[in-house]
Amino acid sequence: MEVHHRARSCNPAGEATVGGAIFHAGDATFLPGCDVLSLHCPRTPEIERWLNEQRISLLPRGALVVHTARGELVDDEALVAALRSGRVAGAGLDVFAGEPAFDARYRELESVFTLPHLGSATMETRVAIGMRALDNLHGVFAGRQPPDRLA
């Protein structure tokens, strides 16, 4: 499989490939080569609803979408329409706008596989989360500010 990638910032190394993956500076060259588009990026205002009707139209007909980033990166109207028309053949969705609620139309589509935001559910990640919680408790009980204070 040939792997292509895109980033909001320029390719830090200025290379055409990084780790064997081909870098693209823009959507016009990136999306037409994506038989499988997998979204992995943080949520920022400038990329909300990034996967919209225009970008979906650049994907090859029958592409697959895997979304494990942040729910607000996908325009649900556009993706549901593309799935219904067959423009997008299927989607694996781990995140949704407005979680824990999600667009009920996805339930009607046999070509959609949904998960309840489990993308980080590896043993290593869960252990790291637990250890971080313990670090916070130790800080409190020792009379120090916890490392991850929320309030």
PDB file of C-alpha atoms in Angstrom:
ATOM      1  CA  MET A   1       0.000   0.000   0.000  1.00  0.00           C
ATOM      2  CA  GLU A   2       1.242   3.440  -0.834  1.00  0.00           C
ATOM      3  CA  VAL A   3       0.811   5.850   2.093  1.00  0.00           C
ATOM      4  CA  HIS A   4       0.222   9.555   1.536  1.00  0.00           C
ATOM      5  CA  HIS A   5      -0.045  12.237   4.196  1.00  0.00           C
ATOM      6  CA  ARG A   6      -1.030  15.833   4.550  1.00  0.00           C
ATOM      7  CA  ALA A   7      -0.397  18.351   7.323  1.00  0.00           C
ATOM      8  CA  ARG A   8      -1.623  21.868   7.946  1.00  0.00           C
ATOM      9  CA  SER A   9       1.955  22.993   8.343  1.00  0.00           C
ATOM     10  CA  CYS A  10       4.567  22.423   5.702  1.00  0.00           C
ATOM     11  CA  ASN A  11       6.534  19.205   5.680  1.00  0.00           C
ATOM     12  CA  PRO A  12       9.083  19.892   8.446  1.00  0.00           C
ATOM     13  CA  ALA A  13      11.876  18.074   6.662  1.00  0.00           C
ATOM     14  CA  GLY A  14      10.985  19.590   3.284  1.00  0.00           C
ATOM     15  CA  GLU A  15      11.116  16.106   1.810  1.00  0.00           C
ATOM     16  CA  ALA A  16       8.805  14.423  -0.685  1.00  0.00           C
ATOM     17  CA  THR A  17       8.588  11.352   1.544  1.00  0.00           C
ATOM     18  CA  VAL A  18       8.855  10.857   5.274  1.00  0.00           C
ATOM     19  CA  GLY A  19       9.201   7.304   6.537  1.00  0.00           C
ATOM     20  CA  GLY A  20       8.109   6.079   3.124  1.00  0.00           C
ATOM     21  CA  ALA A  21       4.901   8.162   3.175  1.00  0.00           C
ATOM     22  CA  ILE A  22       4.423  10.669   0.376  1.00  0.00           C
ATOM     23  CA  PHE A  23       3.804  14.224   1.601  1.00  0.00           C
ATOM     24  CA  HIS A  24       1.240  16.528  -0.043  1.00  0.00           C
ATOM     25  CA  ALA A  25       1.112  20.259   0.544  1.00  0.00           C
ATOM     26  CA  GLY A  26      -2.520  20.598  -0.561  1.00  0.00           C
ATOM     27  CA  ASP A  27      -5.838  18.807  -0.800  1.00  0.00           C
ATOM     28  CA  ALA A  28      -5.949  18.909  -4.607  1.00  0.00           C
ATOM     29  CA  THR A  29      -3.029  16.472  -4.913  1.00  0.00           C
ATOM     30  CA  PHE A  30      -3.673  14.558  -1.688  1.00  0.00           C
ATOM     31  CA  LEU A  31      -7.351  13.583  -1.749  1.00  0.00           C
ATOM     32  CA  PRO A  32      -7.604  12.090  -5.278  1.00  0.00           C
ATOM     33  CA  GLY A  33      -5.102   9.404  -4.240  1.00  0.00           C
ATOM     34  CA  CYS A  34      -6.927   8.413  -1.039  1.00  0.00           C
ATOM     35  CA  ASP A  35      -8.704   5.099  -1.476  1.00  0.00           C
ATOM     36  CA  VAL A  36      -8.795   5.152   2.335  1.00  0.00           C
ATOM     37  CA  LEU A  37      -8.837   8.519   4.069  1.00  0.00           C
ATOM     38  CA  SER A  38      -7.922   8.292   7.739  1.00  0.00           C
ATOM     39  CA  LEU A  39      -8.263  11.454   9.823  1.00  0.00           C
ATOM     40  CA  HIS A  40      -5.832  11.915  12.725  1.00  0.00           C
ATOM     41  CA  CYS A  41      -5.513  15.519  13.831  1.00  0.00           C
ATOM     42  CA  PRO A  42      -6.463  17.866  16.647  1.00  0.00           C
ATOM     43  CA  ARG A  43      -9.562  20.034  16.549  1.00  0.00           C
ATOM     44  CA  THR A  44      -8.858  23.647  15.740  1.00  0.00           C
ATOM     45  CA  PRO A  45     -11.274  26.309  14.451  1.00  0.00           C
ATOM     46  CA  GLU A  46      -9.650  26.470  11.011  1.00  0.00           C
ATOM     47  CA  ILE A  47     -10.264  22.775  10.301  1.00  0.00           C
ATOM     48  CA  GLU A  48     -13.770  22.315  11.718  1.00  0.00           C
ATOM     49  CA  ARG A  49     -15.887  20.556   9.098  1.00  0.00           C
ATOM     50  CA  TRP A  50     -12.702  19.948   7.094  1.00  0.00           C
ATOM     51  CA  LEU A  51     -14.179  16.865   5.448  1.00  0.00           C
ATOM     52  CA  ASN A  52     -16.952  18.647   3.601  1.00  0.00           C
ATOM     53  CA  GLU A  53     -18.758  18.229   0.289  1.00  0.00           C
ATOM     54  CA  GLN A  54     -15.970  19.887  -1.706  1.00  0.00           C
ATOM     55  CA  ARG A  55     -13.222  17.688  -0.270  1.00  0.00           C
ATOM     56  CA  ILE A  56     -15.335  14.542  -0.515  1.00  0.00           C
ATOM     57  CA  SER A  57     -15.772  15.299  -4.226  1.00  0.00           C
ATOM     58  CA  LEU A  58     -11.970  15.096  -4.607  1.00  0.00           C
ATOM     59  CA  LEU A  59     -11.825  11.552  -3.194  1.00  0.00           C
ATOM     60  CA  PRO A  60     -11.938   8.628  -5.626  1.00  0.00           C
ATOM     61  CA  ARG A  61     -15.446   7.229  -6.013  1.00  0.00           C
ATOM     62  CA  GLY A  62     -15.849   4.378  -3.521  1.00  0.00           C
ATOM     63  CA  ALA A  63     -13.257   5.660  -1.045  1.00  0.00           C
ATOM     64  CA  LEU A  64     -13.433   4.694   2.613  1.00  0.00           C
ATOM     65  CA  VAL A  65     -13.319   7.195   5.482  1.00  0.00           C
ATOM     66  CA  VAL A  66     -11.832   6.336   8.880  1.00  0.00           C
ATOM     67  CA  HIS A  67     -12.358   9.043  11.483  1.00  0.00           C
ATOM     68  CA  THR A  68     -10.605   8.850  14.854  1.00  0.00           C
ATOM     69  CA  ALA A  69      -9.707  12.518  15.329  1.00  0.00           C
ATOM     70  CA  ARG A  70     -12.347  14.919  16.648  1.00  0.00           C
ATOM     71  CA  GLY A  71     -16.006  14.765  15.657  1.00  0.00           C
ATOM     72  CA  GLU A  72     -16.245  18.354  14.485  1.00  0.00           C
ATOM     73  CA  LEU A  73     -13.778  17.742  11.654  1.00  0.00           C
ATOM     74  CA  VAL A  74     -16.473  16.035   9.561  1.00  0.00           C
ATOM     75  CA  ASP A  75     -19.492  17.701   8.018  1.00  0.00           C
ATOM     76  CA  ASP A  76     -22.125  15.057   8.814  1.00  0.00           C
ATOM     77  CA  GLU A  77     -24.506  16.324   6.116  1.00  0.00           C
ATOM     78  CA  ALA A  78     -21.855  15.906   3.449  1.00  0.00           C
ATOM     79  CA  LEU A  79     -20.619  12.515   4.651  1.00  0.00           C
ATOM     80  CA  VAL A  80     -24.115  11.043   5.034  1.00  0.00           C
ATOM     81  CA  ALA A  81     -25.025  12.245   1.527  1.00  0.00           C
ATOM     82  CA  ALA A  82     -21.816  10.762   0.109  1.00  0.00           C
ATOM     83  CA  LEU A  83     -22.437   7.434   1.850  1.00  0.00           C
ATOM     84  CA  ARG A  84     -26.046   7.287   0.641  1.00  0.00           C
ATOM     85  CA  SER A  85     -25.016   8.008  -2.949  1.00  0.00           C
ATOM     86  CA  GLY A  86     -22.103   5.557  -2.916  1.00  0.00           C
ATOM     87  CA  ARG A  87     -19.592   8.344  -3.529  1.00  0.00           C
ATOM     88  CA  VAL A  88     -18.022   7.127  -0.266  1.00  0.00           C
ATOM     89  CA  ALA A  89     -18.283   3.340   0.040  1.00  0.00           C
ATOM     90  CA  GLY A  90     -18.055   3.148   3.799  1.00  0.00           C
ATOM     91  CA  ALA A  91     -16.971   4.822   6.994  1.00  0.00           C
ATOM     92  CA  GLY A  92     -15.468   3.753  10.287  1.00  0.00           C
ATOM     93  CA  LEU A  93     -16.341   6.421  12.828  1.00  0.00           C
ATOM     94  CA  ASP A  94     -14.906   6.533  16.345  1.00  0.00           C
ATOM     95  CA  VAL A  95     -15.752  10.187  17.066  1.00  0.00           C
ATOM     96  CA  PHE A  96     -18.785  12.378  16.448  1.00  0.00           C
ATOM     97  CA  ALA A  97     -19.760  16.025  16.653  1.00  0.00           C
ATOM     98  CA  GLY A  98     -21.712  16.606  19.850  1.00  0.00           C
ATOM     99  CA  GLU A  99     -20.543  13.458  21.629  1.00  0.00           C
ATOM    100  CA  PRO A 100     -21.928  11.506  23.325  1.00  0.00           C
ATOM    101  CA  ALA A 101     -24.846  12.140  20.961  1.00  0.00           C
ATOM    102  CA  PHE A 102     -24.335  11.486  17.264  1.00  0.00           C
ATOM    103  CA  ASP A 103     -26.192  11.876  13.999  1.00  0.00           C
ATOM    104  CA  ALA A 104     -28.758   9.047  14.019  1.00  0.00           C
ATOM    105  CA  ARG A 105     -28.635   8.803  10.209  1.00  0.00           C
ATOM    106  CA  TYR A 106     -25.381   6.871  10.561  1.00  0.00           C
ATOM    107  CA  ARG A 107     -27.386   4.052  12.192  1.00  0.00           C
ATOM    108  CA  GLU A 108     -29.437   3.671   9.001  1.00  0.00           C
ATOM    109  CA  LEU A 109     -26.378   3.031   6.836  1.00  0.00           C
ATOM    110  CA  GLU A 110     -25.051  -0.516   6.552  1.00  0.00           C
ATOM    111  CA  SER A 111     -21.782   0.870   5.220  1.00  0.00           C
ATOM    112  CA  VAL A 112     -20.973   2.635   8.502  1.00  0.00           C
ATOM    113  CA  PHE A 113     -19.204   1.064  11.453  1.00  0.00           C
ATOM    114  CA  THR A 114     -19.337   3.115  14.655  1.00  0.00           C
ATOM    115  CA  LEU A 115     -17.418   2.900  17.907  1.00  0.00           C
ATOM    116  CA  PRO A 116     -17.959   4.848  21.143  1.00  0.00           C
ATOM    117  CA  HIS A 117     -14.717   6.891  20.996  1.00  0.00           C
ATOM    118  CA  LEU A 118     -12.383   3.983  21.685  1.00  0.00           C
ATOM    119  CA  GLY A 119      -9.471   5.044  19.489  1.00  0.00           C
ATOM    120  CA  SER A 120      -7.204   5.475  22.484  1.00  0.00           C
ATOM    121  CA  ALA A 121      -8.291   2.254  24.188  1.00  0.00           C
ATOM    122  CA  THR A 122      -4.959   0.450  24.087  1.00  0.00           C
ATOM    123  CA  MET A 123      -3.534  -1.183  27.178  1.00  0.00           C
ATOM    124  CA  GLU A 124      -0.568   1.219  27.089  1.00  0.00           C
ATOM    125  CA  THR A 125      -2.801   4.289  26.923  1.00  0.00           C
ATOM    126  CA  ARG A 126      -5.110   3.098  29.705  1.00  0.00           C
ATOM    127  CA  VAL A 127      -2.122   2.326  31.963  1.00  0.00           C
ATOM    128  CA  ALA A 128      -0.648   5.771  31.215  1.00  0.00           C
ATOM    129  CA  ILE A 129      -3.985   7.429  32.069  1.00  0.00           C
ATOM    130  CA  GLY A 130      -4.159   5.504  35.346  1.00  0.00           C
ATOM    131  CA  MET A 131      -0.585   6.399  36.255  1.00  0.00           C
ATOM    132  CA  ARG A 132      -1.294  10.050  35.526  1.00  0.00           C
ATOM    133  CA  ALA A 133      -4.334   9.941  37.815  1.00  0.00           C
ATOM    134  CA  LEU A 134      -2.132   8.460  40.555  1.00  0.00           C
ATOM    135  CA  ASP A 135       0.471  11.208  40.010  1.00  0.00           C
ATOM    136  CA  ASN A 136      -2.282  13.770  40.543  1.00  0.00           C
ATOM    137  CA  LEU A 137      -3.494  12.061  43.720  1.00  0.00           C
ATOM    138  CA  HIS A 138       0.053  11.845  45.074  1.00  0.00           C
ATOM    139  CA  GLY A 139       0.485  15.570  44.476  1.00  0.00           C
ATOM    140  CA  VAL A 140      -2.702  16.430  46.348  1.00  0.00           C
ATOM    141  CA  PHE A 141      -1.908  14.154  49.296  1.00  0.00           C
ATOM    142  CA  ALA A 142       1.622  15.564  49.481  1.00  0.00           C
ATOM    143  CA  GLY A 143       0.221  19.110  49.675  1.00  0.00           C
ATOM    144  CA  ARG A 144       1.400  20.076  46.186  1.00  0.00           C
ATOM    145  CA  GLN A 145      -0.525  21.242  43.148  1.00  0.00           C
ATOM    146  CA  PRO A 146      -1.507  18.203  41.077  1.00  0.00           C
ATOM    147  CA  PRO A 147       0.216  18.106  37.653  1.00  0.00           C
ATOM    148  CA  ASP A 148      -3.111  18.162  35.776  1.00  0.00           C
ATOM    149  CA  ARG A 149      -5.256  20.500  37.837  1.00  0.00           C
ATOM    150  CA  LEU A 150      -8.620  21.232  36.246  1.00  0.00           C
ATOM    151  CA  ALA A 151     -10.098  23.734  38.683  1.00  0.00           C
TER     152      ALA A 151
END
